[in-house]
Amino acid sequence: MSRASNGKPGFSYESQEAFNWVDYLKETGGSAAPAKCFKQFETPPKNEFRPGMKLEARDPRNLTSICIASVISTIGPRLRLRLDGSDDKSDFYRIVDSTDLHPNGYCEKRNELLQPPLGFMGNPSSWNTFLKRTKSSASFAPESFFKPEPPTPSANFFEVGMKLEAVDRKNAQLICPAAVGAIDKDQIHVVFDGWKGAFDYWCRYDSREIFPVGWCQKGEHPLQPPGNRAVPPKNRIRNNHSEEETREKSATPPIERSLNHINSTDGEKCVIYIKTSCDCGPYIEKDKLRTLNVKKVGPVPITSGLHVAVQSLVDCAKHQRTMFSRIRDGNGRVIININYGDKVHSKRLPPIETNDALWAFLREFLQDVDACQRLFSPDGFIKCEQCTNASSSEKKANFPTGSIKKSQPSSPATAEGLLKSVPNEPVSRDHRRHLEENGNIGEVKKIRLSVGDKEKVKSEKRRSSGANSNGGATRNSLNNSLSTEVAQGNKLFFKKNVTKNFRIILQE
Ligand SMILES: [Zn+2]
């Protein structure tokens, strides 16, 4: 196989460039719903929140309650939120100008009590203690971060056939191109291209989950191209795009391509692959690492990538306290949380703004926890020579466990260095399992998906048949779907349901 054809590096399907509304409207013959239809500002509000900040938020499952919530991540003008005391399965998204969000003290001013979230995991009698502890250790988002709500349209101005952008309610972090399929008084039927109704829903015309065409791009929110999920009959944009991309890719060696990709994103985005088959050292539980939900992060801003990468490893720690003590702290924006001694402890990481600094930090971090320094990689799930060789012997000669090796002969600290240091060799048969675990499917000759979710199977089938019939296109499309699920820090937990159901089966 040629590595150029594995199509791993350089995916940017999560970014706005991958989807062009102008072409799409031409191709599908639709018109965009005018801005007056929406309860959204034409210019999406600025998102100043940072992960880890707390606020008061309406419990989406119990609308009479206001709870303490934490910002888990930010995505464009939206926040991924988790109510303190609930688990990650009830995370939800809100735009920063939502009336469901309030600064600290909102309840108190109104003589209301902050409520435990529906499904509070603690003992109900411990709520007050929990609340006190949470509030005392929290960094609350300043009042200026909360933006005023946009005005409500005076009537339902939508017409059938109008195009818009809409939240995919089954994967709430995604916003996808959609159309108005039907109208009933105050309700509109939001229809997603190519899904035969699986994701469609009715909502009020003033729903905060629908946006005018172009909203995502203006708000730097990813827009999921329809072809990522299925190819609508009239729309061949996705295919054309894949072909172009395949051509482009085979022309440029993968490493350079990946560097271009990393360097070309001005706001310094990063892509981090977590190679869970690498030696993770004595502090991390191998099994937890292997079942990690996120194996690819990005393209996301540097700070989000840093947060997800470090927090993911910390979450896999054998001994939280020891792990915690090994993280170097600083005064940056990223905060890592860890649970021990019945308390949540936080540590602030150093300020990191560039890919160079990011990779230098990650390498040091891996070194500090005695793990393989290629466990994080900017360039896909490329074979790690060191760990593959070591896996047959009991211990990795170069990485004796149990002590910090700051004097370890260092591999290059920059993304470029890391990429260049990655061995570029054909893949052996022995290595197949390693690849499979890593999700590297560049080697796959035939791909069969066994998926629990019916929709997913349908879409995969349709996507494969819709895509170019050569293997490369099929692989690309599978890669897309995988990387789409895994991509971006904010999609972190969503993956849980999907990926467990995915199995990549290698056939001769
Ligand atoms: Zn390794």
Coordinates of N, CA and C in Angstrom, one line a residue, residues 200-402:
D200 N -34.9 13.9 11.2 CA -35.8 15.0 11.1 C -36.6 15.3 12.4
Y201 N -37.0 16.5 12.6 CA -37.8 16.8 13.7 C -38.7 18.0 13.5
W202 N -39.7 18.1 14.3 CA -40.6 19.4 14.3 C -40.0 20.3 15.4
C203 N -40.0 21.6 15.1 CA -39.7 22.5 16.2 C -40.5 23.8 15.9
R204 N -40.5 24.7 16.9 CA -41.1 26.0 16.7 C -40.3 26.8 15.8
Y205 N -40.9 27.8 15.1 CA -40.1 28.6 14.2 C -39.1 29.5 15.0
D206 N -39.3 29.7 16.3 CA -38.3 30.5 17.1 C -37.4 29.6 17.9
S207 N -37.2 28.4 17.4 CA -36.3 27.5 18.1 C -34.9 28.0 18.0
R208 N -34.1 27.8 19.1 CA -32.7 28.2 19.1 C -31.8 27.2 18.4
E209 N -32.4 26.1 17.9 CA -31.6 25.1 17.3 C -31.6 25.2 15.8
I210 N -32.2 26.2 15.2 CA -32.1 26.4 13.8 C -31.5 27.8 13.5
F211 N -30.7 27.8 12.4 CA -29.9 29.0 12.1 C -30.0 29.3 10.6
P212 N -29.8 30.6 10.3 CA -29.7 31.0 8.9 C -28.5 30.4 8.2
V213 N -28.6 30.1 6.9 CA -27.5 29.6 6.1 C -26.3 30.6 6.3
G214 N -25.1 30.0 6.6 CA -23.9 30.8 6.8 C -23.6 31.1 8.3
W215 N -24.6 30.8 9.1 CA -24.4 31.1 10.6 C -23.2 30.4 11.1
C216 N -23.0 29.1 10.8 CA -21.9 28.4 11.3 C -20.6 29.0 10.9
Q217 N -20.5 29.3 9.6 CA -19.2 29.9 9.1 C -18.9 31.2 9.9
K218 N -19.9 32.0 10.0 CA -19.7 33.3 10.7 C -19.3 33.1 12.2
G219 N -19.9 32.1 12.8 CA -19.6 31.8 14.2 C -18.5 30.9 14.4
E220 N -17.7 30.5 13.3 CA -16.6 29.6 13.4 C -17.1 28.3 14.1
H221 N -18.3 27.9 13.7 CA -18.8 26.6 14.2 C -18.7 25.6 13.1
P222 N -18.3 24.4 13.3 CA -18.2 23.4 12.2 C -19.6 23.2 11.6
L223 N -19.7 23.0 10.3 CA -20.9 22.6 9.7 C -20.7 21.2 9.1
Q224 N -21.5 20.3 9.4 CA -21.4 19.0 9.0 C -21.9 18.9 7.5
P225 N -21.0 18.6 6.6 CA -21.5 18.5 5.2 C -22.5 17.3 5.0
P226 N -23.5 17.4 4.2 CA -24.5 16.3 4.1 C -23.9 15.1 3.6
G227 N -22.9 15.2 2.7 CA -22.2 14.0 2.1 C -21.5 13.2 3.1
N228 N -21.2 13.8 4.3 CA -20.6 13.0 5.3 C -21.4 11.9 5.8
R229 N -22.7 12.1 5.6 CA -23.6 11.1 6.3 C -24.3 10.3 5.2
A230 N -24.5 10.9 4.1 CA -25.2 10.3 3.0 C -25.1 11.2 1.8
V231 N -25.3 10.6 0.6 CA -25.2 11.4 -0.6 C -26.6 11.6 -1.2
P232 N -27.2 12.8 -1.1 CA -28.5 12.9 -1.7 C -28.4 12.8 -3.2
P233 N -29.5 12.3 -3.8 CA -29.4 12.0 -5.2 C -28.9 13.1 -6.1
K234 N -29.3 14.3 -5.8 CA -28.9 15.4 -6.7 C -27.6 16.0 -6.4
N235 N -27.1 15.6 -5.3 CA -25.9 16.3 -4.8 C -24.6 15.5 -5.0
R236 N -23.8 15.9 -5.9 CA -22.5 15.2 -6.1 C -21.3 15.9 -5.6
I237 N -21.6 17.0 -4.8 CA -20.5 17.8 -4.4 C -19.5 17.0 -3.5
R238 N -20.1 16.2 -2.7 CA -19.3 15.4 -1.8 C -18.3 14.6 -2.6
N239 N -18.8 13.9 -3.6 CA -18.0 13.0 -4.4 C -16.9 13.8 -5.1
N240 N -17.3 14.9 -5.7 CA -16.3 15.7 -6.4 C -15.2 16.1 -5.5
H241 N -15.6 16.4 -4.3 CA -14.6 16.9 -3.4 C -13.7 15.8 -3.0
S242 N -14.2 14.6 -2.8 CA -13.4 13.5 -2.4 C -12.4 13.2 -3.5
E243 N -12.8 13.2 -4.7 CA -11.9 12.9 -5.8 C -10.8 13.9 -5.9
E244 N -11.2 15.2 -5.8 CA -10.1 16.2 -5.8 C -9.1 16.0 -4.7
E245 N -9.7 15.7 -3.6 CA -8.8 15.5 -2.4 C -7.9 14.3 -2.6
T246 N -8.4 13.2 -3.1 CA -7.6 12.1 -3.3 C -6.5 12.4 -4.3
R247 N -6.8 13.1 -5.4 CA -5.8 13.5 -6.3 C -4.7 14.3 -5.6
E248 N -5.2 15.3 -4.9 CA -4.3 16.2 -4.2 C -3.4 15.4 -3.3
K249 N -4.0 14.5 -2.6 CA -3.2 13.8 -1.6 C -2.1 12.9 -2.2
S250 N -2.5 12.3 -3.3 CA -1.5 11.4 -3.8 C -0.3 12.2 -4.4
A251 N -0.5 13.4 -4.7 CA 0.5 14.3 -5.3 C 1.6 14.7 -4.2
T252 N 1.1 14.8 -3.0 CA 2.0 15.3 -1.9 C 2.3 14.2 -0.9
P253 N 3.6 14.1 -0.6 CA 3.9 13.1 0.4 C 3.1 13.4 1.7
P254 N 2.6 12.3 2.4 CA 1.7 12.5 3.5 C 2.3 13.4 4.6
I255 N 3.5 13.3 4.9 CA 4.1 14.1 6.0 C 4.0 15.6 5.7
E256 N 4.4 15.9 4.5 CA 4.4 17.3 4.2 C 2.9 17.8 4.2
R257 N 2.1 16.9 3.6 CA 0.7 17.3 3.6 C 0.2 17.6 5.0
S258 N 0.5 16.8 5.9 CA 0.0 16.9 7.2 C 0.6 18.2 7.8
L259 N 1.8 18.5 7.5 CA 2.4 19.8 8.1 C 1.7 21.0 7.5
N260 N 1.5 20.9 6.2 CA 0.7 22.0 5.5 C -0.6 22.2 6.2
H261 N -1.2 21.1 6.5 CA -2.5 21.1 7.1 C -2.4 21.8 8.5
I262 N -1.4 21.4 9.2 CA -1.3 22.0 10.6 C -0.9 23.5 10.5
N263 N 0.0 23.8 9.5 CA 0.5 25.2 9.5 C -0.5 26.1 8.8
S264 N -1.3 25.5 7.9 CA -2.2 26.4 7.1 C -3.4 26.9 7.9
T265 N -3.7 26.3 9.0 CA -4.8 26.8 9.9 C -4.3 27.9 10.7
D266 N -4.7 29.1 10.3 CA -4.1 30.3 10.9 C -4.3 30.4 12.4
G267 N -5.5 30.2 12.8 CA -5.8 30.4 14.2 C -5.2 29.3 15.0
E268 N -4.1 28.6 14.5 CA -3.4 27.5 15.1 C -4.4 26.5 15.6
K269 N -4.8 25.6 14.8 CA -5.6 24.5 15.2 C -4.6 23.3 15.4
C270 N -5.0 22.3 16.1 CA -4.2 21.2 16.3 C -5.0 19.9 16.0
V271 N -4.3 18.9 15.7 CA -4.9 17.5 15.5 C -4.0 16.6 16.4
I272 N -4.7 15.9 17.3 CA -3.9 15.0 18.1 C -4.5 13.6 18.0
Y273 N -3.6 12.7 17.7 CA -4.1 11.3 17.7 C -3.6 10.6 19.0
I274 N -4.4 9.9 19.6 CA -4.0 9.2 20.8 C -3.8 7.7 20.5
K275 N -2.5 7.3 20.5 CA -2.2 6.0 20.0 C -2.3 5.1 21.3
T276 N -3.4 4.5 21.5 CA -3.7 3.8 22.7 C -2.9 2.5 22.8
S277 N -2.3 2.1 21.7 CA -1.5 0.8 21.8 C -0.1 1.1 22.2
C278 N 0.3 2.4 22.3 CA 1.6 2.7 22.8 C 1.8 2.4 24.3
D279 N 3.0 2.2 24.7 CA 3.3 2.0 26.1 C 2.9 3.2 26.9
C280 N 2.0 3.0 27.9 CA 1.4 4.1 28.6 C 2.1 4.3 30.0
G281 N 3.1 3.5 30.3 CA 3.8 3.7 31.5 C 3.1 3.2 32.7
P282 N 3.7 3.4 33.9 CA 3.2 2.8 35.1 C 2.0 3.5 35.8
Y283 N 1.7 4.7 35.3 CA 0.7 5.5 36.0 C -0.7 5.4 35.3
I284 N -0.7 4.9 34.1 CA -1.9 4.9 33.4 C -2.4 3.5 33.2
E285 N -3.7 3.3 33.4 CA -4.3 2.0 33.3 C -4.5 1.6 31.8
K286 N -3.8 0.6 31.3 CA -3.8 0.2 29.9 C -5.2 0.0 29.4
D287 N -6.0 -0.7 30.2 CA -7.4 -1.0 29.8 C -8.2 0.2 29.6
K288 N -8.1 1.1 30.5 CA -8.8 2.4 30.4 C -8.4 3.1 29.2
L289 N -7.1 3.1 28.9 CA -6.6 3.8 27.8 C -7.1 3.2 26.5
R290 N -7.1 1.9 26.4 CA -7.6 1.2 25.2 C -9.0 1.5 24.9
T291 N -9.8 1.7 25.9 CA -11.2 1.9 25.7 C -11.6 3.4 25.7
L292 N -10.6 4.2 25.6 CA -10.8 5.6 25.6 C -11.7 6.0 24.4
N293 N -12.6 6.9 24.7 CA -13.6 7.2 23.7 C -13.1 8.1 22.6
V294 N -12.1 8.9 22.9 CA -11.6 9.8 21.9 C -10.2 9.3 21.5
K295 N -10.0 9.0 20.2 CA -8.7 8.6 19.8 C -8.1 9.6 18.8
K296 N -9.0 10.5 18.3 CA -8.5 11.6 17.5 C -9.2 12.9 18.0
V297 N -8.4 13.9 18.2 CA -8.9 15.2 18.6 C -8.6 16.2 17.5
G298 N -9.5 16.9 17.1 CA -9.2 18.0 16.2 C -9.8 17.8 14.7
P299 N -9.5 18.8 13.9 CA -8.8 20.0 14.2 C -9.6 20.9 15.2
V300 N -9.0 21.3 16.3 CA -9.6 22.2 17.3 C -8.5 23.2 17.7
P301 N -8.9 24.3 18.3 CA -7.9 25.2 18.8 C -6.9 24.5 19.7
I302 N -5.7 25.1 19.8 CA -4.7 24.5 20.5 C -5.1 24.2 22.0
T303 N -5.8 25.2 22.6 CA -6.1 25.0 24.0 C -7.1 23.8 24.2
S304 N -8.0 23.7 23.3 CA -9.0 22.6 23.4 C -8.3 21.2 23.2
G305 N -7.3 21.2 22.2 CA -6.6 19.9 22.0 C -5.8 19.6 23.2
L306 N -5.1 20.6 23.8 CA -4.3 20.3 25.0 C -5.2 19.8 26.1
H307 N -6.3 20.4 26.3 CA -7.2 20.0 27.4 C -7.7 18.6 27.2
V308 N -8.2 18.3 26.0 CA -8.7 16.9 25.8 C -7.6 15.9 25.9
A309 N -6.4 16.2 25.4 CA -5.3 15.2 25.4 C -4.9 14.9 26.8
V310 N -4.6 16.0 27.6 CA -4.1 15.8 28.9 C -5.2 15.2 29.8
Q311 N -6.4 15.7 29.7 CA -7.5 15.3 30.6 C -7.8 13.8 30.3
S312 N -7.7 13.4 29.0 CA -8.0 12.0 28.7 C -7.0 11.1 29.4
L313 N -5.8 11.4 29.3 CA -4.8 10.5 30.0 C -5.0 10.5 31.5
V314 N -5.3 11.7 32.0 CA -5.5 11.8 33.5 C -6.7 10.9 33.9
D315 N -7.7 10.9 33.1 CA -8.9 10.1 33.4 C -8.5 8.6 33.4
C316 N -7.5 8.3 32.7 CA -7.1 6.9 32.7 C -6.1 6.5 33.8
A317 N -5.8 7.4 34.7 CA -4.8 7.2 35.7 C -5.1 6.0 36.6
K318 N -4.1 5.3 37.0 CA -4.2 4.2 38.0 C -4.4 4.9 39.4
H319 N -3.5 5.8 39.7 CA -3.6 6.5 40.9 C -3.7 8.0 40.6
Q320 N -4.8 8.5 40.8 CA -5.1 9.9 40.5 C -4.1 10.9 41.1
R321 N -3.9 10.7 42.4 CA -3.0 11.6 43.1 C -1.6 11.7 42.5
T322 N -1.1 10.5 42.2 CA 0.3 10.4 41.7 C 0.3 11.1 40.3
M323 N -0.7 10.8 39.5 CA -0.8 11.3 38.2 C -0.8 12.9 38.3
F324 N -1.6 13.3 39.2 CA -1.9 14.8 39.4 C -0.5 15.5 39.7
S325 N 0.2 14.8 40.6 CA 1.5 15.5 41.0 C 2.5 15.5 39.9
R326 N 2.3 14.8 38.8 CA 3.2 14.8 37.7 C 2.9 15.8 36.6
I327 N 1.8 16.4 36.8 CA 1.4 17.4 35.7 C 2.1 18.7 36.1
R328 N 2.8 19.3 35.1 CA 3.4 20.6 35.4 C 2.3 21.7 35.3
D329 N 2.4 22.6 36.3 CA 1.3 23.6 36.2 C 1.9 24.9 35.7
G330 N 0.9 25.8 35.5 CA 1.3 27.1 34.9 C 0.1 28.0 35.1
N331 N 0.1 29.1 34.3 CA -0.9 30.1 34.4 C -1.7 30.2 33.1
G332 N -1.9 29.1 32.4 CA -2.6 29.2 31.1 C -4.1 29.1 31.3
R333 N -4.8 28.8 30.2 CA -6.2 28.8 30.2 C -6.8 27.4 30.5
V334 N -6.0 26.4 30.3 CA -6.5 25.1 30.4 C -6.4 24.5 31.8
I335 N -7.5 24.0 32.3 CA -7.6 23.5 33.6 C -7.9 22.0 33.6
I336 N -7.1 21.2 34.3 CA -7.3 19.8 34.3 C -7.9 19.5 35.7
N337 N -8.9 18.6 35.7 CA -9.5 18.3 36.9 C -9.3 16.8 37.2
I338 N -9.2 16.5 38.5 CA -8.9 15.2 38.9 C -9.6 14.9 40.2
N339 N -10.1 13.7 40.4 CA -10.8 13.3 41.6 C -9.9 12.5 42.6
Y340 N -9.7 13.0 43.7 CA -9.1 12.1 44.8 C -9.4 12.7 46.1
G341 N -9.4 11.7 47.1 CA -9.8 12.1 48.5 C -11.2 12.8 48.5
D342 N -12.1 12.2 47.7 CA -13.5 12.7 47.7 C -13.6 14.2 47.3
K343 N -12.6 14.7 46.6 CA -12.6 16.1 46.2 C -12.2 16.2 44.7
V344 N -12.7 17.2 44.1 CA -12.2 17.5 42.8 C -11.0 18.5 42.9
H345 N -9.9 18.1 42.3 CA -8.7 19.0 42.4 C -8.5 19.5 41.0
S346 N -8.0 20.8 40.9 CA -7.8 21.4 39.6 C -6.3 21.8 39.5
K347 N -5.9 21.7 38.3 CA -4.5 22.2 38.0 C -4.5 23.0 36.7
R348 N -3.9 24.1 36.7 CA -3.9 25.0 35.5 C -2.6 24.6 34.8
L349 N -2.7 24.4 33.5 CA -1.5 24.1 32.7 C -0.9 25.4 32.2
P350 N 0.4 25.3 31.8 CA 1.1 26.5 31.3 C 0.3 27.1 30.0
P351 N 0.5 28.4 29.7 CA -0.1 28.9 28.6 C 0.5 28.4 27.3
I352 N -0.3 27.8 26.4 CA 0.2 27.2 25.2 C -0.6 27.7 24.0
E353 N 0.0 28.3 23.1 CA -0.7 28.9 22.0 C -0.3 28.4 20.6
T354 N 0.8 27.7 20.5 CA 1.2 27.3 19.2 C 1.4 25.7 19.2
N355 N 1.4 25.2 18.0 CA 1.6 23.8 17.8 C 2.9 23.3 18.4
D356 N 3.9 24.1 18.1 CA 5.3 23.8 18.7 C 5.3 23.6 20.2
A357 N 4.7 24.6 20.8 CA 4.6 24.6 22.3 C 3.8 23.4 22.7
L358 N 2.7 23.2 22.0 CA 1.8 22.1 22.4 C 2.5 20.8 22.4
W359 N 3.2 20.5 21.3 CA 3.9 19.2 21.1 C 5.1 19.1 22.1
A360 N 5.7 20.2 22.4 CA 6.8 20.2 23.4 C 6.2 19.8 24.7
F361 N 5.1 20.4 25.0 CA 4.5 20.2 26.3 C 4.0 18.7 26.4
L362 N 3.3 18.3 25.4 CA 2.8 16.9 25.4 C 3.9 15.9 25.6
R363 N 5.0 16.1 24.9 CA 6.1 15.2 24.9 C 6.7 15.2 26.4
E364 N 6.8 16.3 27.0 CA 7.3 16.4 28.3 C 6.3 15.7 29.3
F365 N 5.1 15.9 29.0 CA 4.1 15.3 29.9 C 4.2 13.8 29.8
L366 N 4.3 13.3 28.6 CA 4.4 11.8 28.4 C 5.6 11.3 29.1
Q367 N 6.7 12.1 29.0 CA 8.0 11.7 29.6 C 7.8 11.7 31.2
D368 N 7.1 12.7 31.7 CA 6.9 12.8 33.1 C 6.0 11.6 33.7
V369 N 5.2 11.1 32.8 CA 4.4 9.9 33.3 C 5.0 8.6 32.8
D370 N 6.2 8.6 32.3 CA 6.9 7.4 31.8 C 6.2 6.7 30.7
A371 N 5.5 7.4 29.9 CA 4.8 6.8 28.8 C 5.6 7.0 27.5
C372 N 5.3 6.3 26.4 CA 5.9 6.5 25.1 C 5.6 7.9 24.6
Q373 N 6.7 8.5 24.2 CA 6.5 9.9 23.8 C 5.8 10.1 22.5
R374 N 5.5 8.9 21.8 CA 4.7 9.0 20.6 C 3.2 8.6 20.8
L375 N 2.9 8.5 22.1 CA 1.5 8.1 22.4 C 0.5 9.2 21.8
F376 N 1.0 10.4 21.9 CA 0.3 11.5 21.2 C 1.0 11.7 19.9
S377 N 0.2 11.8 18.8 CA 0.9 12.0 17.5 C 0.1 13.0 16.7
P378 N 0.8 13.8 16.0 CA 0.0 14.8 15.1 C -0.3 14.2 13.8
D379 N 0.1 13.0 13.5 CA 0.0 12.5 12.1 C -0.6 11.2 12.0
G380 N -1.7 11.0 12.6 CA -2.4 9.7 12.4 C -1.9 8.6 13.3
F381 N -2.5 7.5 13.1 CA -2.1 6.3 13.9 C -1.0 5.6 13.3
I382 N 0.1 6.3 13.0 CA 1.2 5.6 12.4 C 1.9 4.7 13.4
K383 N 2.4 3.6 12.8 CA 3.1 2.6 13.6 C 4.1 3.2 14.5
C384 N 4.1 2.8 15.8 CA 5.1 3.2 16.7 C 6.1 2.1 16.8
E385 N 7.3 2.3 16.2 CA 8.3 1.3 16.1 C 8.7 0.8 17.5
Q386 N 8.9 1.7 18.4 CA 9.4 1.4 19.7 C 8.4 0.5 20.5
C387 N 7.1 0.8 20.4 CA 6.2 0.1 21.2 C 5.9 -1.3 20.5
T388 N 5.9 -1.3 19.2 CA 5.6 -2.6 18.5 C 6.8 -3.6 18.8
N389 N 8.0 -3.1 18.8 CA 9.1 -4.0 19.1 C 9.1 -4.4 20.6
A390 N 8.7 -3.5 21.4 CA 8.7 -3.8 22.8 C 7.6 -4.7 23.3
S391 N 6.5 -4.7 22.5 CA 5.4 -5.4 23.0 C 5.6 -6.9 23.1
S392 N 6.6 -7.4 22.3 CA 6.8 -8.8 22.4 C 7.7 -9.2 23.6
S393 N 8.6 -8.3 23.9 CA 9.4 -8.5 25.1 C 8.5 -8.0 26.3
E394 N 9.0 -8.3 27.5 CA 8.2 -7.9 28.7 C 8.2 -6.4 29.0
K395 N 9.4 -5.8 28.7 CA 9.5 -4.5 29.1 C 10.2 -3.7 28.0
K396 N 9.9 -2.5 27.9 CA 10.6 -1.7 26.9 C 11.9 -1.3 27.4
A397 N 13.0 -1.6 26.6 CA 14.3 -1.4 27.1 C 14.5 0.1 27.3
N398 N 14.0 0.9 26.4 CA 14.3 2.3 26.4 C 13.5 3.1 27.5
F399 N 12.5 2.4 28.0 CA 11.6 3.1 28.9 C 11.4 2.4 30.2
P400 N 12.5 2.3 31.0 CA 12.3 1.6 32.3 C 11.3 2.4 33.0
T401 N 10.4 1.7 33.7 CA 9.3 2.4 34.4 C 9.7 2.8 35.8
G402 N 9.0 3.7 36.4 CA 9.1 4.0 37.8 C 9.8 5.2 38.1

